[in-house]
Coordinates of C-alpha atoms in Angstrom, one line a residue:
M1 CA -60.0 50.4 -28.1
S2 CA -58.5 50.9 -24.6
R3 CA -60.1 53.1 -22.0
G4 CA -58.3 55.0 -19.2
T5 CA -58.8 57.8 -16.7
S6 CA -57.0 61.1 -17.2
G7 CA -54.9 60.6 -14.3
G8 CA -55.0 61.2 -10.4
T9 CA -57.7 59.2 -8.5
G10 CA -59.0 56.3 -10.7
G11 CA -62.7 55.6 -11.6
G12 CA -64.8 53.4 -9.3
L13 CA -67.9 51.5 -8.9
L14 CA -69.7 49.8 -6.1
V15 CA -71.7 46.7 -7.0
A16 CA -74.3 46.3 -4.3
G17 CA -77.1 43.7 -4.2
T18 CA -80.7 43.4 -3.0
T19 CA -79.7 40.3 -1.0
S20 CA -76.8 38.1 -0.2
D21 CA -75.9 35.8 -3.1
A22 CA -77.7 38.1 -5.6
G23 CA -74.6 37.8 -7.7
K24 CA -72.4 40.6 -6.6
S25 CA -69.2 38.5 -6.7
V26 CA -69.8 37.1 -10.3
V27 CA -70.8 40.6 -11.6
T28 CA -67.7 42.3 -10.0
A29 CA -65.5 39.6 -11.6
G30 CA -67.3 40.0 -14.9
I31 CA -66.8 43.7 -14.9
C32 CA -63.1 43.4 -14.1
R33 CA -62.5 40.9 -16.9
W34 CA -64.5 43.1 -19.4
L35 CA -62.4 46.2 -18.4
V36 CA -58.9 44.5 -18.5
R37 CA -59.9 43.2 -22.0
Q38 CA -60.4 46.9 -22.9
G39 CA -57.0 47.9 -21.7
V40 CA -58.1 49.2 -18.5
K41 CA -55.8 48.7 -15.5
V42 CA -58.6 47.6 -12.9
A43 CA -58.5 46.1 -9.4
P44 CA -61.3 44.6 -7.2
F45 CA -62.1 45.7 -3.6
K46 CA -64.3 44.5 -0.9
A47 CA -64.0 46.4 2.3
Q48 CA -65.3 43.9 4.7
N49 CA -66.0 40.1 3.8
M50 CA -67.5 37.5 6.1
S51 CA -66.3 34.2 4.7
L52 CA -64.7 30.8 5.7
N53 CA -63.3 30.5 2.1
S54 CA -60.1 32.4 2.3
F55 CA -56.6 32.7 0.3
V56 CA -53.1 33.6 1.1
T57 CA -51.5 36.2 -1.0
R58 CA -47.8 36.2 -1.9
E59 CA -47.0 38.6 0.9
G60 CA -48.6 36.1 3.3
A61 CA -51.8 37.9 4.0
E62 CA -55.1 36.2 4.3
I63 CA -58.1 37.5 2.2
G64 CA -61.4 36.2 1.0
R65 CA -61.1 33.8 -2.1
A66 CA -63.7 35.7 -4.0
Q67 CA -61.4 38.8 -4.1
A68 CA -58.5 36.5 -5.0
M69 CA -60.6 35.2 -8.0
Q70 CA -61.7 38.8 -8.8
A71 CA -58.1 39.8 -9.0
Q72 CA -57.4 37.0 -11.4
A73 CA -60.3 38.2 -13.5
A74 CA -58.5 41.6 -13.5
R75 CA -55.2 40.0 -14.3
V76 CA -53.4 41.4 -11.1
E77 CA -52.0 39.8 -8.2
P78 CA -54.2 39.8 -5.2
T79 CA -53.1 41.9 -2.0
A80 CA -54.5 42.6 1.3
L81 CA -55.6 46.1 0.1
M82 CA -58.4 44.4 -1.9
N83 CA -60.0 42.9 1.2
P84 CA -58.7 44.9 4.3
V85 CA -61.3 43.4 6.8
L86 CA -62.2 39.7 6.7
L87 CA -64.6 38.2 9.2
K88 CA -64.3 34.4 9.8
P89 CA -67.3 33.0 11.7
G90 CA -66.4 30.7 14.7
S91 CA -70.2 30.4 15.9
D92 CA -73.5 32.0 15.2
R93 CA -72.5 35.1 17.3
S94 CA -68.5 35.7 17.0
S95 CA -66.0 35.8 14.2
Q96 CA -62.2 36.0 14.0
V97 CA -61.3 39.5 12.8
V98 CA -58.6 39.5 10.1
L99 CA -57.3 43.1 9.4
M100 CA -54.9 43.8 6.5
G101 CA -54.3 40.0 6.2
R102 CA -53.7 39.1 9.9
P103 CA -55.9 38.1 12.7
V104 CA -56.3 40.4 15.4
G105 CA -58.7 38.7 17.8
E106 CA -62.1 37.2 18.1
M107 CA -65.1 39.4 18.5
S108 CA -68.9 39.0 19.0
A109 CA -71.2 40.4 16.3
R110 CA -72.6 42.9 19.0
G111 CA -69.0 44.1 19.9
Y112 CA -68.1 44.5 16.2
H113 CA -71.1 46.6 15.3
G114 CA -70.9 48.4 18.6
G115 CA -67.8 50.3 17.8
R116 CA -65.0 48.3 16.2
Q117 CA -66.5 48.4 12.8
E118 CA -66.7 52.2 12.6
Q119 CA -62.9 52.4 13.9
L120 CA -62.0 50.3 10.8
L121 CA -63.5 52.8 8.3
G122 CA -60.4 55.0 8.1
T123 CA -58.3 51.8 7.2
V124 CA -60.8 50.7 4.6
L125 CA -60.9 54.2 3.0
E126 CA -57.1 54.4 3.0
C127 CA -56.8 51.0 1.2
L128 CA -59.5 52.1 -1.4
A129 CA -57.6 55.4 -2.0
E130 CA -54.3 53.7 -2.5
L131 CA -55.9 51.3 -5.0
R132 CA -57.8 54.2 -6.9
G133 CA -54.4 56.1 -6.9
T134 CA -52.7 53.0 -8.6
Y135 CA -55.5 51.8 -11.0
D136 CA -57.6 53.3 -13.7
A137 CA -60.6 51.8 -12.1
V138 CA -61.6 49.9 -8.9
I139 CA -64.5 47.8 -8.8
C140 CA -66.0 47.4 -5.3
E141 CA -68.3 44.7 -4.1
G142 CA -70.7 45.5 -1.3
A143 CA -72.1 42.8 1.3
G144 CA -75.6 41.7 1.8
S145 CA -77.9 44.5 1.2
P146 CA -77.3 48.3 1.4
A147 CA -80.8 48.6 2.9
E148 CA -79.9 46.9 6.2
I149 CA -81.3 49.9 8.1
N150 CA -80.4 48.3 11.4
L151 CA -76.6 48.3 10.5
R152 CA -76.5 51.6 8.6
R153 CA -74.7 53.7 11.3
T154 CA -71.6 51.3 11.4
D155 CA -71.5 50.3 7.7
I156 CA -68.3 50.3 6.0
V157 CA -68.9 48.2 3.1
N158 CA -72.0 49.4 1.4
M159 CA -73.5 53.0 1.3
G160 CA -71.1 53.9 4.2
I161 CA -68.1 53.5 1.8
A162 CA -70.1 54.7 -1.3
R163 CA -70.7 58.1 0.3
N164 CA -67.2 58.6 1.9
A165 CA -65.5 57.6 -1.5
R166 CA -68.3 59.2 -3.7
L167 CA -68.8 56.0 -5.6
P168 CA -71.8 55.4 -7.9
V169 CA -73.7 52.3 -6.8
L170 CA -75.1 49.5 -9.1
V171 CA -77.8 47.4 -7.4
V172 CA -77.8 43.6 -8.5
G173 CA -81.0 41.6 -8.2
D174 CA -81.4 37.8 -8.8
I175 CA -84.7 37.6 -10.7
D176 CA -84.5 33.7 -10.6
R177 CA -85.6 34.2 -6.9
G178 CA -88.7 36.3 -7.8
G179 CA -89.7 39.7 -6.5
V180 CA -86.9 41.5 -8.2
F181 CA -88.9 44.8 -8.9
A182 CA -90.0 45.1 -5.5
S183 CA -86.5 44.4 -4.3
F184 CA -85.1 47.0 -6.5
F185 CA -87.7 49.7 -5.5
G186 CA -87.6 48.8 -1.8
T187 CA -83.8 48.9 -1.6
V188 CA -83.8 52.5 -2.9
A189 CA -86.8 53.7 -0.9
L190 CA -85.3 52.5 2.3
L191 CA -82.1 54.6 2.0
S192 CA -81.8 58.1 3.2
P193 CA -81.8 61.0 0.6
E194 CA -78.0 61.3 1.0
D195 CA -77.5 57.7 0.3
Q196 CA -80.0 57.6 -2.6
E197 CA -78.0 60.3 -4.5
F198 CA -75.3 57.6 -5.2
V199 CA -77.6 54.7 -6.4
A200 CA -77.3 55.1 -10.1
G201 CA -79.5 52.1 -11.3
F202 CA -79.9 48.5 -11.4
L203 CA -78.7 45.2 -13.0
V204 CA -80.9 42.1 -13.4
N205 CA -79.1 38.8 -12.9
K206 CA -80.2 35.2 -14.0
F207 CA -83.1 36.0 -16.3
R208 CA -84.6 33.0 -18.1
G209 CA -86.8 33.5 -21.1
D210 CA -87.5 36.4 -23.6
V211 CA -86.1 39.8 -22.4
S212 CA -88.7 41.7 -24.3
L213 CA -91.3 40.5 -21.7
L214 CA -89.3 42.0 -19.0
E215 CA -88.9 45.4 -20.7
P216 CA -92.1 46.9 -19.7
G217 CA -91.4 46.2 -16.2
L218 CA -88.0 47.9 -16.3
D219 CA -89.5 50.9 -18.1
M220 CA -92.0 51.2 -15.1
L221 CA -89.2 50.8 -12.6
E222 CA -87.4 53.7 -14.2
N223 CA -90.5 55.8 -14.1
L224 CA -90.9 55.0 -10.4
T225 CA -87.3 55.5 -9.3
G226 CA -85.8 57.8 -11.9
R227 CA -83.1 55.2 -12.5
R228 CA -82.3 53.0 -15.4
T229 CA -81.4 49.3 -15.7
Y230 CA -77.8 49.0 -17.0
G231 CA -78.3 45.3 -18.1
V232 CA -80.2 42.0 -18.0
L233 CA -77.7 39.0 -17.6
P234 CA -79.2 35.7 -18.7
F235 CA -79.1 32.6 -16.5
Q236 CA -76.2 30.4 -17.2
H237 CA -75.2 27.0 -15.7
G238 CA -71.7 26.5 -14.5
L239 CA -71.0 30.1 -13.6
G240 CA -69.8 31.4 -10.3
I241 CA -66.4 32.3 -8.7
D242 CA -65.0 31.0 -5.4
E243 CA -67.9 31.2 -2.9
E244 CA -68.1 33.1 0.2
D245 CA -70.6 30.6 1.7
G246 CA -73.0 27.9 0.6
L247 CA -72.3 24.4 -0.8
R248 CA -71.1 24.9 -4.3
V249 CA -68.4 23.7 -6.6
S250 CA -67.4 26.8 -8.4
L251 CA -66.7 25.3 -11.9
R252 CA -70.1 23.3 -12.1
G253 CA -72.5 25.3 -10.1
S254 CA -74.5 23.5 -7.4
V255 CA -72.9 20.2 -6.6
R256 CA -76.3 18.4 -6.7
E257 CA -77.1 20.0 -10.2
S258 CA -73.6 19.5 -11.7
E259 CA -73.2 17.9 -15.1
V260 CA -70.3 15.5 -15.2
S261 CA -68.4 15.0 -18.5
S262 CA -68.0 11.5 -19.7
P263 CA -65.1 9.6 -18.3
V264 CA -62.0 9.0 -20.1
G265 CA -61.9 5.3 -18.8
E266 CA -64.6 2.8 -18.3
D267 CA -65.7 4.0 -14.8
I268 CA -66.6 7.2 -13.1
L269 CA -65.0 8.1 -9.7
R270 CA -67.4 9.1 -6.8
V271 CA -66.1 11.7 -4.3
A272 CA -67.9 12.4 -1.0
V273 CA -67.1 15.5 1.0
C274 CA -68.1 15.5 4.6
A275 CA -70.1 18.7 5.2
I276 CA -68.6 19.4 8.6
P277 CA -69.6 22.4 10.8
L278 CA -67.9 25.7 9.9
M279 CA -66.5 24.1 6.8
S280 CA -63.8 26.3 5.2
N281 CA -62.2 26.3 1.8
F282 CA -64.3 23.6 0.4
T283 CA -63.2 25.1 -2.9
D284 CA -60.5 22.6 -2.6
V285 CA -62.6 20.0 -4.4
D286 CA -63.3 22.3 -7.3
A287 CA -60.3 20.7 -9.1
L288 CA -61.8 17.3 -8.5
A289 CA -65.1 18.2 -10.0
A290 CA -63.4 19.7 -13.0
E291 CA -62.3 16.3 -14.1
P292 CA -64.2 14.4 -16.7
G293 CA -65.8 11.4 -15.0
V294 CA -65.5 12.6 -11.4
V295 CA -68.8 13.1 -9.4
V296 CA -68.4 15.3 -6.3
R297 CA -71.1 15.7 -3.6
F298 CA -71.3 16.9 -0.1
V299 CA -72.8 14.4 2.4
D300 CA -73.8 14.5 6.1
R301 CA -74.8 10.8 6.6
A302 CA -72.8 7.8 7.2
E303 CA -74.6 5.6 4.6
E304 CA -73.6 8.2 2.0
L305 CA -69.9 7.2 2.3
V306 CA -70.6 3.5 1.4
D307 CA -70.4 4.0 -2.4
A308 CA -67.9 6.7 -2.3
D309 CA -64.5 5.9 -4.1
L310 CA -62.8 8.8 -2.1
V311 CA -64.1 10.6 1.0
V312 CA -62.6 14.1 1.7
V313 CA -62.7 15.7 5.2
P314 CA -62.2 19.4 4.4
G315 CA -61.1 22.2 6.4
T316 CA -63.0 23.8 9.2
R317 CA -63.0 26.9 11.5
G318 CA -63.9 24.5 14.4
T319 CA -61.8 21.4 14.4
V320 CA -63.0 20.1 17.6
R321 CA -66.6 20.8 17.0
A322 CA -66.4 19.0 13.6
L323 CA -64.8 16.1 15.4
E324 CA -67.7 15.8 17.7
W325 CA -70.2 16.3 14.6
L326 CA -68.6 13.3 13.0
R327 CA -68.9 11.1 16.0
E328 CA -72.5 12.1 16.7
R329 CA -73.7 11.4 13.2
G330 CA -71.7 8.1 12.9
L331 CA -69.3 9.3 10.3
A332 CA -66.3 8.8 12.5
D333 CA -67.0 5.1 12.5
A334 CA -67.6 5.1 8.8
L335 CA -64.3 6.8 8.3
A336 CA -62.6 4.1 10.6
R337 CA -64.2 1.4 8.6
R338 CA -63.0 2.8 5.4
A339 CA -59.5 3.1 6.7
A340 CA -59.5 -0.6 7.9
E341 CA -60.7 -1.6 4.5
G342 CA -58.0 0.1 2.6
R343 CA -60.6 2.6 1.0
P344 CA -59.3 6.1 0.2
V345 CA -59.7 9.1 2.7
L346 CA -58.2 12.5 2.4
G347 CA -58.0 15.0 5.1
I348 CA -57.2 18.6 4.3
C349 CA -56.1 21.3 7.0
G350 CA -58.8 20.8 9.7
G351 CA -59.6 17.5 8.3
F352 CA -56.1 16.3 8.4
Q353 CA -56.1 17.4 12.2
I354 CA -59.2 15.3 12.7
L355 CA -57.7 12.2 11.3
G356 CA -54.8 12.4 13.8
E357 CA -54.4 10.8 17.2
H358 CA -54.6 14.0 19.6
I359 CA -55.6 17.5 19.4
E360 CA -54.5 20.0 22.0
D361 CA -56.6 23.2 21.7
E362 CA -56.5 26.1 24.1
V363 CA -57.1 28.5 21.2
E364 CA -59.9 27.8 18.9
S365 CA -62.3 25.7 21.1
R366 CA -60.2 25.8 24.4
A367 CA -61.2 22.3 24.8
G368 CA -57.8 21.1 25.8
Q369 CA -56.7 17.7 25.1
V370 CA -59.0 15.8 22.7
D371 CA -58.8 12.5 21.0
G372 CA -58.7 12.4 17.2
L373 CA -60.0 9.6 15.1
G374 CA -56.5 8.0 15.3
L375 CA -56.2 7.1 11.6
L376 CA -52.9 8.9 11.2
P377 CA -49.8 9.2 13.3
V378 CA -50.2 12.9 14.0
R379 CA -50.4 15.0 17.1
V380 CA -51.7 18.6 16.8
R381 CA -51.2 21.5 19.1
F382 CA -53.0 24.7 18.5
A383 CA -50.8 27.9 18.6
R384 CA -52.0 31.4 18.9
E385 CA -50.0 32.6 15.9
K386 CA -51.8 31.7 12.5
I387 CA -49.7 30.1 9.9
L388 CA -50.2 31.8 6.6
T389 CA -47.8 30.5 3.8
R390 CA -47.6 29.6 0.0
P391 CA -45.6 26.3 0.0
V392 CA -44.4 24.4 -2.9
G393 CA -43.0 20.9 -3.1
E394 CA -43.3 17.6 -4.9
A395 CA -45.5 14.5 -4.2
L396 CA -46.3 11.4 -6.3
G397 CA -43.5 12.5 -8.5
E398 CA -45.2 15.7 -9.4
P399 CA -44.8 19.3 -8.5
V400 CA -47.4 20.8 -6.3
E401 CA -48.2 24.3 -5.1
G402 CA -50.6 25.3 -2.2
Y403 CA -51.3 27.6 0.6
E404 CA -51.8 27.1 4.3
I405 CA -54.1 28.8 6.8
H406 CA -54.1 27.3 10.3
H407 CA -53.4 27.5 14.0
G408 CA -52.8 23.9 14.4
V409 CA -49.2 22.8 14.5
A410 CA -48.9 19.0 13.4
Q411 CA -46.2 16.8 14.7
V412 CA -46.0 13.7 12.3
T413 CA -44.5 10.7 14.1
G414 CA -44.9 7.9 11.3
G415 CA -46.3 7.0 8.0
A416 CA -45.1 7.8 4.6
P417 CA -44.4 11.6 3.7
F418 CA -47.2 13.4 1.9
L419 CA -46.7 17.2 1.2
D420 CA -46.3 18.5 4.9
G421 CA -48.4 15.6 6.3
C422 CA -48.3 11.9 5.9
R423 CA -50.1 8.9 4.5
V424 CA -50.9 5.6 5.9
G425 CA -52.3 2.9 3.6
E426 CA -55.0 4.8 1.8
V427 CA -55.5 7.5 4.3
W428 CA -53.9 10.8 3.5
G429 CA -53.5 14.0 5.3
T430 CA -52.1 17.5 4.6
H431 CA -52.5 21.2 5.8
W432 CA -52.0 22.3 2.0
H433 CA -55.1 24.0 0.5
G434 CA -55.2 24.2 -3.4
S435 CA -52.8 21.3 -3.9
L436 CA -55.2 19.5 -6.1
E437 CA -55.2 22.5 -8.6
S438 CA -51.7 21.3 -9.7
D439 CA -52.8 19.2 -12.7
G440 CA -50.0 16.6 -12.7
F441 CA -50.3 15.8 -9.0
R442 CA -54.2 15.7 -9.1
R443 CA -53.9 13.2 -11.9
A444 CA -51.4 11.0 -10.1
F445 CA -53.4 11.2 -6.9
L446 CA -56.8 10.2 -8.8
R447 CA -54.8 7.2 -10.3
E448 CA -53.9 6.1 -6.8
V449 CA -57.4 6.5 -5.6
A450 CA -58.8 4.6 -8.6
A451 CA -56.5 1.7 -8.1
A452 CA -57.3 1.4 -4.4
A453 CA -61.2 1.6 -5.1
G454 CA -60.9 -1.0 -7.9
R455 CA -62.3 1.4 -10.5
R456 CA -61.1 1.5 -14.2
F457 CA -61.1 5.4 -14.0
V458 CA -58.4 7.2 -16.0
P459 CA -57.7 10.9 -15.5
A460 CA -58.0 13.0 -18.6
A461 CA -54.5 13.9 -19.9
D462 CA -55.3 17.5 -21.0
T463 CA -57.5 18.8 -18.1
S464 CA -55.9 22.1 -17.1
F465 CA -57.7 23.7 -13.9
G466 CA -56.1 27.1 -14.6
S467 CA -57.4 27.0 -18.2
L468 CA -60.9 26.2 -17.1
R469 CA -60.8 29.1 -14.6
E470 CA -59.7 31.4 -17.3
E471 CA -62.4 30.3 -19.6
Q472 CA -65.0 30.8 -16.8
L473 CA -63.8 34.3 -16.1
D474 CA -64.0 35.1 -19.9
R475 CA -67.6 33.9 -19.8
L476 CA -68.2 36.2 -17.1
G477 CA -66.7 39.0 -19.1
D478 CA -68.6 38.0 -22.1
L479 CA -71.8 38.4 -20.2
I480 CA -71.1 41.9 -19.3
E481 CA -70.0 42.9 -22.7
E482 CA -72.9 41.2 -24.4
H483 CA -75.8 41.9 -22.0
A484 CA -74.9 45.2 -20.3
D485 CA -74.8 48.7 -21.6
T486 CA -70.9 48.9 -21.2
D487 CA -70.7 52.5 -22.6
A488 CA -73.0 53.7 -19.8
L489 CA -71.2 51.5 -17.3
W490 CA -68.0 53.2 -18.1
R491 CA -69.5 56.6 -17.7
L492 CA -70.5 55.6 -14.3
I493 CA -67.1 54.3 -13.5
E494 CA -65.3 57.4 -14.7
S495 CA -67.8 60.3 -13.8
G496 CA -69.9 58.9 -10.9
A497 CA -73.7 58.7 -10.5
P498 CA -75.8 61.0 -12.8
T499 CA -76.8 64.3 -11.0
G500 CA -80.5 65.0 -10.1
L501 CA -81.6 61.5 -9.2
P502 CA -84.9 61.8 -7.5
F503 CA -85.6 60.9 -3.9
I504 CA -87.9 57.9 -3.3
P505 CA -89.9 58.1 -0.2
P506 CA -90.1 57.1 2.6
G507 CA -86.4 57.0 3.0
A508 CA -84.5 55.6 5.9
P509 CA -86.2 55.8 9.4
A510 CA -84.7 58.4 11.5

């Protein structure tokens, strides 16, 4: 039975969390998939995202990958409206600010929270209002915790937007970490009376065991706060959409805990991903991890490259810094030895630039002329204008799609063509993110890698990365449908937070 609003402004919900990585992204995606299966026209929204994993929309806007995946869960095309502010860290203290899909400059954390953030509130609210005028429901994702009292004055992503847009708030807690009851209570008790009015209740994530043992605690929590728990989601392996941060392969959970399907051929294939500083779009290797018999791990030591059949140098927000790091740790020498021995290396975006001969950077690091690893005949010059495109093409006899996000402009002076880059021996380089999600191309590439590595590995003929993603999103929708009170959730989305919710002292400090 389909649901829908009566017209005008669509319903809404803000999914907040007790901490970062509590499961906000996953829960938001799950609610979007559950709603769209009920016939609701739904869209995701995150006012401000801090992430090095980003995506290019069809109109050429850069947004967080998590919001792009949530849009897929909602079965809608992602747009800049869904993530109007994206912060891409360049150091511990500064980030590139991407506004409505376009970079507008670098800013320190102090400068951003000192005034710039408040100026963006109007833009954020306009985007949310436009979405709510178009969709039956908009499921918003918060950031970090709404109880970060030091940042409340300038908040535009948690209670700041909830109060301005009058959104009910559902607080998600990761019980697998422990202390979830204290986290739920403390989150509410540190909010001002005005903010507390919008906190409707809680949702427990990653519960293991007999839920009946948890229920007395949920009853006590409701008695203490006057707020109910809307669901208890069980722990499941292999869940998670494209991550904002952290070393994770989305389709398999933590890389070091991944369960690899049996290979089709006689051998497995080992892939080592260099965990370079400010690593970006490491989700590129998700498609490799989805292949039966492919083992993907992130590494930071030269000796960990020895038994790898393929080494991937991924994208980075700090190409020159990553290059220095590779040299300091002996990984640069290990990559050079691999190239000399004819053992496969793949550089993607910043990794492609690192494998080249020279880098001229007056934009990102302002380091000027820097020598690359010299494994590919490529010279890179950083331009101030960021390249944001969705290219299509052909490689290894197969169609390929991807997306580009980079300031570096590559001049290829030799080698065999490979997408927008080149190939010399078994060293490959391209600016294209997402190319390995093209199934035919991925299989052809892995056959080349296996042959060069001397492995009797055979790619599965029927692995569809797109289908695996859809299955994963359906599993997220199933979790919401089967383990949350969906009728109560819909009432929140349609009608807002219940009236008369009690104030829990002490509240936010003055």
